[in-house]
XYZ file of C-alpha atoms in Angstrom:
504
model
C 40.605 133.872 113.423
C 43.717 131.676 113.551
C 43.745 128.028 114.596
C 44.906 128.865 118.140
C 41.951 131.198 118.655
C 39.620 128.540 117.240
C 40.986 126.012 119.720
C 40.361 128.377 122.634
C 36.834 129.012 121.390
C 36.210 125.266 121.218
C 37.489 124.784 124.767
C 35.341 127.648 126.035
C 32.339 126.090 124.298
C 33.014 122.700 125.895
C 33.180 124.282 129.364
C 29.980 126.281 128.758
C 27.946 123.493 127.121
C 28.889 120.941 129.805
C 28.376 123.199 132.838
C 25.690 121.878 135.184
C 23.568 123.591 137.811
C 23.223 122.554 141.437
C 20.577 119.981 140.439
C 22.886 118.272 137.964
C 21.170 119.600 134.811
C 23.062 121.242 131.972
C 22.637 125.003 132.279
C 22.314 125.344 128.494
C 19.572 123.000 127.229
C 20.441 120.585 124.421
C 18.302 122.374 121.817
C 20.271 125.593 122.442
C 23.706 124.021 122.089
C 24.493 125.093 118.566
C 26.955 122.890 116.652
C 30.268 124.537 115.835
C 31.139 124.723 112.150
C 34.820 125.354 111.378
C 35.397 126.696 107.885
C 38.961 126.919 106.632
C 41.355 125.879 103.893
C 42.602 122.259 103.732
C 45.527 121.218 105.925
C 45.228 124.164 108.274
C 44.796 122.049 111.424
C 41.024 121.877 111.934
C 41.061 118.140 112.645
C 44.195 118.244 114.805
C 42.760 120.687 117.331
C 39.805 118.369 118.021
C 42.168 115.779 119.519
C 43.861 118.486 121.571
C 40.609 119.953 122.885
C 39.212 116.534 123.831
C 42.447 115.626 125.636
C 42.774 118.929 127.489
C 39.096 118.955 128.512
C 39.282 115.240 129.439
C 36.274 114.228 127.371
C 35.693 111.654 124.639
C 36.072 112.181 120.905
C 34.483 110.437 117.935
C 35.611 111.700 114.526
C 34.240 110.897 111.074
C 35.120 112.132 107.595
C 31.774 112.201 105.823
C 33.119 111.902 102.281
C 34.026 108.307 103.196
C 30.459 107.392 104.156
C 27.171 106.565 102.508
C 23.666 107.442 103.549
C 23.239 103.935 104.968
C 26.224 104.203 107.337
C 25.041 107.610 108.545
C 21.304 106.899 108.840
C 21.214 103.120 109.267
C 19.532 100.387 107.259
C 15.734 100.231 106.825
C 13.799 97.542 108.684
C 10.086 96.702 108.560
C 8.139 96.748 111.835
C 4.506 95.989 112.623
C 2.521 98.697 114.421
C -1.136 98.860 115.417
C -3.096 102.047 114.739
C -6.824 102.360 115.461
C -7.059 98.597 115.819
C -5.383 97.890 112.474
C -1.899 96.443 111.874
C 0.407 98.351 109.560
C 3.913 97.686 108.262
C 6.160 100.705 108.756
C 9.793 101.461 107.966
C 12.299 102.185 110.711
C 16.060 102.338 110.637
C 18.762 100.489 112.504
C 21.041 102.638 114.646
C 23.407 104.854 112.670
C 27.006 103.646 112.603
C 28.026 107.120 113.785
C 25.664 107.181 116.772
C 26.647 103.602 117.645
C 30.306 104.710 117.644
C 29.508 107.360 120.245
C 27.974 104.760 122.575
C 30.938 102.424 121.990
C 33.311 105.250 122.879
C 31.405 105.844 126.121
C 31.770 102.154 127.008
C 35.469 102.031 126.082
C 36.528 105.171 127.936
C 33.926 105.620 130.650
C 33.521 109.225 129.467
C 29.846 110.126 129.130
C 30.604 113.524 127.619
C 32.533 114.301 124.485
C 32.760 115.775 120.993
C 31.256 114.232 117.872
C 33.343 115.682 115.054
C 32.227 115.457 111.427
C 34.877 116.495 108.909
C 34.253 117.649 105.308
C 30.590 118.049 106.135
C 29.901 120.349 103.173
C 31.517 118.001 100.622
C 29.124 115.048 100.874
C 27.251 113.374 98.039
C 23.849 114.564 96.883
C 22.120 111.630 98.615
C 23.826 112.372 101.940
C 23.391 116.161 101.917
C 19.854 116.166 103.427
C 21.088 113.893 106.231
C 23.848 116.371 107.081
C 21.379 119.249 107.164
C 19.122 117.252 109.486
C 22.128 116.413 111.649
C 23.096 120.076 112.098
C 19.524 121.220 112.641
C 18.165 118.418 114.861
C 21.312 116.624 116.100
C 20.085 113.273 114.814
C 21.146 110.666 112.297
C 18.011 108.967 111.019
C 15.798 108.401 114.034
C 18.630 108.337 116.545
C 19.718 111.343 118.558
C 23.256 112.259 119.552
C 23.513 111.424 123.310
C 23.162 114.283 125.771
C 26.528 115.644 126.841
C 28.072 115.152 123.391
C 28.892 118.378 121.602
C 28.662 118.529 117.817
C 31.510 120.066 115.871
C 31.962 119.976 112.119
C 34.492 121.216 109.604
C 34.335 122.152 105.961
C 36.331 123.790 103.193
C 35.513 127.084 101.462
C 34.171 126.554 97.911
C 37.308 127.960 96.250
C 39.289 124.942 97.509
C 36.851 122.155 96.701
C 34.544 121.835 93.695
C 32.201 119.471 95.562
C 31.370 121.975 98.320
C 27.647 122.450 98.932
C 26.364 125.723 100.349
C 24.231 125.509 103.493
C 20.863 127.200 103.452
C 20.036 130.042 105.836
C 17.853 127.750 107.997
C 20.888 125.587 108.735
C 23.324 128.473 109.133
C 20.981 130.063 111.669
C 21.397 126.955 113.850
C 25.195 126.717 113.934
C 28.142 128.764 115.162
C 30.566 129.470 112.321
C 34.300 129.819 113.012
C 36.221 131.049 109.955
C 39.873 130.052 110.259
C 42.905 131.412 108.429
C 46.520 130.192 108.322
C 49.019 131.819 110.687
C 52.700 130.805 110.660
C 53.525 132.177 114.125
C 50.701 130.154 115.669
C 51.672 127.024 113.739
C 55.287 127.476 114.851
C 54.245 127.060 118.489
C 52.510 123.810 117.551
C 55.533 122.749 115.469
C 57.916 123.244 118.387
C 55.618 121.241 120.673
C 55.451 118.391 118.149
C 59.158 118.623 117.258
C 58.757 119.356 113.557
C 62.113 118.883 111.814
C 64.522 121.738 112.495
C 65.359 122.209 108.791
C 61.683 122.945 108.059
C 61.361 125.451 110.877
C 64.612 127.127 109.859
C 63.529 127.349 106.214
C 60.115 128.778 107.058
C 61.616 131.380 109.372
C 63.313 132.754 106.270
C 60.598 132.027 103.701
C 57.375 132.471 105.654
C 55.488 133.201 102.442
C 56.041 129.530 101.503
C 54.350 128.202 104.639
C 50.882 127.967 103.119
C 49.980 128.386 99.448
C 47.159 127.101 97.295
C 47.177 128.223 93.655
C 45.433 127.182 90.465
C 47.824 126.481 87.594
C 47.315 125.239 84.037
C 48.500 121.783 85.132
C 46.154 121.731 88.128
C 46.361 122.814 91.754
C 49.721 123.781 93.264
C 49.655 123.730 97.030
C 51.624 123.542 100.268
C 49.819 123.317 103.611
C 50.659 123.022 107.292
C 49.852 119.328 107.006
C 52.339 119.020 104.114
C 55.194 120.325 106.246
C 54.339 118.181 109.270
C 54.049 114.974 107.223
C 57.303 115.763 105.406
C 58.948 116.309 108.791
C 58.096 112.783 109.925
C 59.572 111.344 106.733
C 62.769 113.395 107.100
C 63.430 111.957 110.558
C 63.010 108.364 109.398
C 64.945 108.819 106.127
C 67.841 110.362 108.050
C 67.838 107.487 110.525
C 67.855 104.993 107.632
C 70.459 107.113 105.780
C 68.200 107.416 102.738
C 68.912 110.527 100.617
C 66.320 113.320 100.685
C 65.810 114.216 97.035
C 63.691 116.847 95.369
C 61.581 114.000 93.976
C 60.711 112.921 97.528
C 60.026 116.480 98.713
C 57.665 117.138 95.772
C 55.493 114.236 96.937
C 54.622 116.338 99.997
C 55.096 119.934 98.844
C 52.969 119.904 95.718
C 54.361 123.163 94.441
C 57.485 122.500 92.371
C 59.072 125.914 93.032
C 58.738 125.634 96.816
C 59.758 121.967 96.788
C 62.870 122.807 94.780
C 63.739 125.755 97.000
C 63.381 123.689 100.172
C 65.398 120.798 98.688
C 68.311 123.158 98.009
C 68.002 124.653 101.478
C 67.914 121.199 103.097
C 71.229 120.319 101.423
C 72.749 123.574 102.662
C 71.347 123.007 106.137
C 73.020 119.598 106.323
C 76.271 121.185 105.158
C 76.044 123.840 107.893
C 75.402 121.099 110.448
C 78.610 119.348 109.383
C 80.668 122.530 109.056
C 79.832 124.033 112.433
C 79.810 120.868 114.563
C 77.083 121.961 116.986
C 77.817 119.157 119.538
C 81.325 120.569 120.025
C 79.978 124.050 120.698
C 77.501 122.663 123.260
C 80.413 120.870 124.944
C 82.128 124.239 125.407
C 84.669 123.944 122.577
C 85.099 127.374 120.956
C 87.230 127.544 117.813
C 88.312 130.937 116.499
C 88.194 129.815 112.850
C 84.550 128.782 113.303
C 83.701 132.141 114.846
C 85.381 133.990 111.964
C 83.622 131.799 109.405
C 80.271 132.763 110.914
C 81.126 136.448 111.101
C 81.970 136.411 107.388
C 78.888 134.371 106.422
C 75.760 135.664 104.694
C 72.766 136.436 106.876
C 70.784 133.336 105.853
C 73.760 131.147 106.885
C 73.973 132.901 110.249
C 70.254 132.402 110.728
C 70.535 128.726 109.791
C 73.367 128.266 112.291
C 71.288 129.899 115.020
C 68.427 127.525 114.242
C 70.788 124.537 114.317
C 72.109 125.579 117.712
C 68.674 126.190 119.237
C 67.260 122.976 117.714
C 70.003 120.877 119.316
C 69.113 122.438 122.669
C 65.391 121.918 122.107
C 65.912 118.206 121.508
C 67.701 117.918 124.845
C 65.044 119.966 126.629
C 62.302 117.769 125.129
C 64.002 114.558 126.282
C 64.402 116.025 129.767
C 60.747 117.050 129.826
C 59.492 113.580 128.957
C 61.841 111.985 131.492
C 60.352 114.329 134.057
C 56.857 113.486 132.798
C 57.623 109.778 133.310
C 58.920 110.519 136.803
C 55.823 112.556 137.699
C 53.561 109.748 136.446
C 55.550 107.263 138.500
C 55.185 109.441 141.586
C 51.415 109.692 141.122
C 51.187 105.913 140.748
C 53.310 105.186 143.816
C 51.224 107.580 145.931
C 48.578 104.848 145.971
C 50.963 102.478 147.737
C 50.007 101.892 151.398
C 52.391 100.995 154.217
C 49.826 98.738 155.865
C 47.703 96.828 153.449
C 48.528 94.050 151.008
C 52.075 92.783 150.673
C 54.465 94.850 148.542
C 54.270 92.670 145.437
C 50.457 92.564 145.390
C 50.252 96.318 145.784
C 52.630 96.964 142.887
C 50.745 94.466 140.752
C 47.444 96.247 141.462
C 48.953 99.675 140.754
C 50.375 98.375 137.468
C 46.979 96.998 136.404
C 45.254 100.279 137.262
C 47.815 102.301 135.290
C 47.521 99.998 132.266
C 43.736 100.396 132.302
C 44.071 104.148 132.659
C 46.432 104.227 129.676
C 44.043 102.088 127.621
C 41.146 104.449 128.317
C 43.187 107.534 127.461
C 44.231 105.979 124.169
C 40.633 105.002 123.411
C 39.523 108.562 124.102
C 42.105 109.825 121.580
C 43.529 111.981 124.341
C 47.184 110.971 124.270
C 50.084 112.297 122.212
C 52.689 109.799 120.998
C 55.414 111.144 123.299
C 53.077 111.068 126.296
C 52.133 107.481 125.493
C 55.816 106.519 125.340
C 56.403 108.226 128.700
C 53.473 106.307 130.216
C 54.789 103.021 128.826
C 58.207 103.747 130.318
C 56.541 104.468 133.645
C 54.840 101.041 133.505
C 58.175 99.432 132.651
C 59.746 101.197 135.645
C 56.992 99.909 137.929
C 57.763 96.402 136.720
C 61.489 96.956 137.327
C 60.689 98.111 140.876
C 58.657 94.964 141.393
C 61.493 92.769 140.138
C 63.950 94.591 142.413
C 61.793 93.895 145.471
C 61.572 90.224 144.484
C 65.333 90.061 144.015
C 65.869 91.535 147.483
C 63.148 89.287 148.979
C 61.146 92.250 150.246
C 57.484 91.414 150.758
C 56.392 93.289 153.883
C 54.468 96.471 152.991
C 56.391 99.012 155.066
C 59.801 97.671 154.051
C 58.616 97.736 150.433
C 57.585 101.376 150.821
C 61.014 102.342 152.153
C 62.824 100.592 149.291
C 60.506 102.048 146.633
C 61.157 105.533 147.961
C 64.915 104.945 147.664
C 64.548 103.719 144.078
C 62.361 106.692 143.184
C 64.878 109.160 144.624
C 67.583 107.535 142.477
C 65.466 108.237 139.388
C 64.917 111.798 140.572
C 68.672 112.326 140.990
C 69.234 111.069 137.436
C 66.766 113.641 136.083
C 68.475 116.399 138.087
C 71.857 115.402 136.631
C 70.440 115.627 133.099
C 69.027 119.068 133.936
C 72.448 120.228 135.179
C 74.016 118.882 131.983
C 71.484 120.781 129.826
C 72.005 124.000 131.787
C 75.724 123.760 131.116
C 75.081 123.234 127.396
C 72.777 126.248 127.337
C 75.458 128.384 129.001
C 78.058 127.205 126.465
C 75.651 128.112 123.663
C 75.268 131.632 125.079
C 79.055 131.934 125.418
C 79.528 131.089 121.748
C 76.703 133.342 120.551
C 78.034 136.226 122.635
C 81.582 135.863 121.341
C 80.407 135.521 117.735
C 77.485 137.938 117.442
C 77.411 140.034 120.613
C 73.949 141.565 120.985
C 73.235 141.479 117.282
C 70.187 140.219 115.445
C 71.344 136.614 115.733
C 71.293 136.831 119.533
C 67.822 138.371 119.395
C 66.631 135.449 117.277
C 68.275 132.913 119.591
C 66.707 134.368 122.738
C 63.335 134.718 121.021
C 63.412 131.058 119.975
C 64.143 130.018 123.550
C 61.132 132.045 124.640
C 58.751 130.589 122.058
C 59.712 126.925 122.387
C 57.571 125.213 125.063
C 60.293 122.752 126.124
C 62.922 125.442 126.643
C 60.460 127.628 128.532
C 59.595 124.768 130.883
C 63.299 124.241 131.448
C 63.969 127.940 132.089
C 61.003 128.131 134.426
C 62.184 125.140 136.479
C 65.959 125.651 136.427
C 66.606 129.228 135.305
C 69.563 130.614 133.357
C 71.220 133.892 134.298
C 72.449 134.596 130.754
C 68.963 134.094 129.314
C 67.446 136.460 131.880
C 70.065 139.107 131.125
C 69.646 138.996 127.352
C 65.862 138.685 127.486
C 65.726 141.971 129.377
C 68.441 143.883 127.524
C 67.401 142.964 124.001
C 63.735 143.948 124.494
C 62.944 141.011 122.262
C 59.177 141.304 122.436
C 59.234 144.814 120.980
C 61.848 143.952 118.358
C 60.493 140.590 117.254
C 57.995 141.819 114.670
C 60.429 144.341 113.178
C 63.113 141.673 112.977
C 60.802 139.268 111.147
C 60.088 141.951 108.556
C 63.814 142.603 108.130
C 64.495 138.906 107.568
C 61.729 138.616 104.988
C 62.807 141.721 103.095
C 66.445 140.628 103.141
C 65.775 137.317 101.399
C 62.691 138.303 99.392
C 62.865 136.669 95.997
C 66.239 134.982 96.618
C 66.858 131.245 96.120
C 69.258 129.195 98.223
C 71.943 128.681 95.613
């Protein structure tokens, strides 16, 4: 299965394992809740989906990488206790609470979530002394003498033996007590994730052309040569910051992430070309409605990979705008939910806003503690808190303290924010229409238009925008180009066209 299917299976498991009957008891007893064991190559996204599942299911998450731990941290330290048996006193050995189990209880206290996922990564790569503890954990759901709390689901991840020499095979007794999910890489699935997390447009453009370079692990005479999904995402973050700091992106830097010299070199050359295309075609001008005939002719005469790169540049510029609009809307929605708790007859206006602000800060703290908040969502929540404070300062400035008068003024301020978001949406719709105008004049209904419309359909930010605001040109082309039926054939054509070619 791919990582998206694994995520859905995890979510289904959470819903099933945590379902209670009318008496408040879990319908599936604890001893029947088999741990989930995800087996897949390194860097494929096994760890990342745990955060997503916990956030979407609104439960806690405690994650450990077992190769970083000793038997003592997993089991606890031995202590001597006195016990009486048959009238005689004996000294016996017990163990302090496992650091891992203690972390679960701490997470419950921090977040208030009594249910969650205990995730153990690299579980089949532990030391010889820790291996029996891991087997006991999977079989009995305990570390030492301490049990995983009820309501906490066990999930673990490991690598196949061909990727890690320290992998230990589980015996049949253990395997008969777990649910195994075997995961394989899938570029189309990762692309959805990459759009959502705004992976650098040059990487997405490159991989559209060279999908075979998305994920590779090979054994060479000099050692392992590999590129993983994690490699591309981490490189993406560096590209953004280096560009902001105006630091050159060299092959030497790229090779630190893409540990396959051929792929690193190929991407480095493509990145330079991509930056050249960005300068040559001046995407901001096109999105402002400026159409130059020489630019159109240049594109018509260009090679297919250049046309494809231009299309990616154009769509990426739109996606950035759609993403900013989405998070502004997210901030506005959060602000609306917070202000709904304001009462016309209760405390004075300032006290009410102060209480709402405190509640929202505590809610944000708990979500962060539960590892259920993406960076962009956290920023949107922080901006919402800042806006609440600005509202409070505005009421002070206008000497408004009475509750009903405060409510009226807050509603006016909120509507002003809403109008600002609507203006940004109108601006983005105009830019989208200009983009379609240029694509139509340059490529008609050719392959480039198919790619452009398909990208708009796949990207989550553009689809939210199209759902909320619509675009007549998108609707027309989406129907006429039959993009769903043509998408797979087009991908094969792209791959065969550039198979074996370098970006020289």
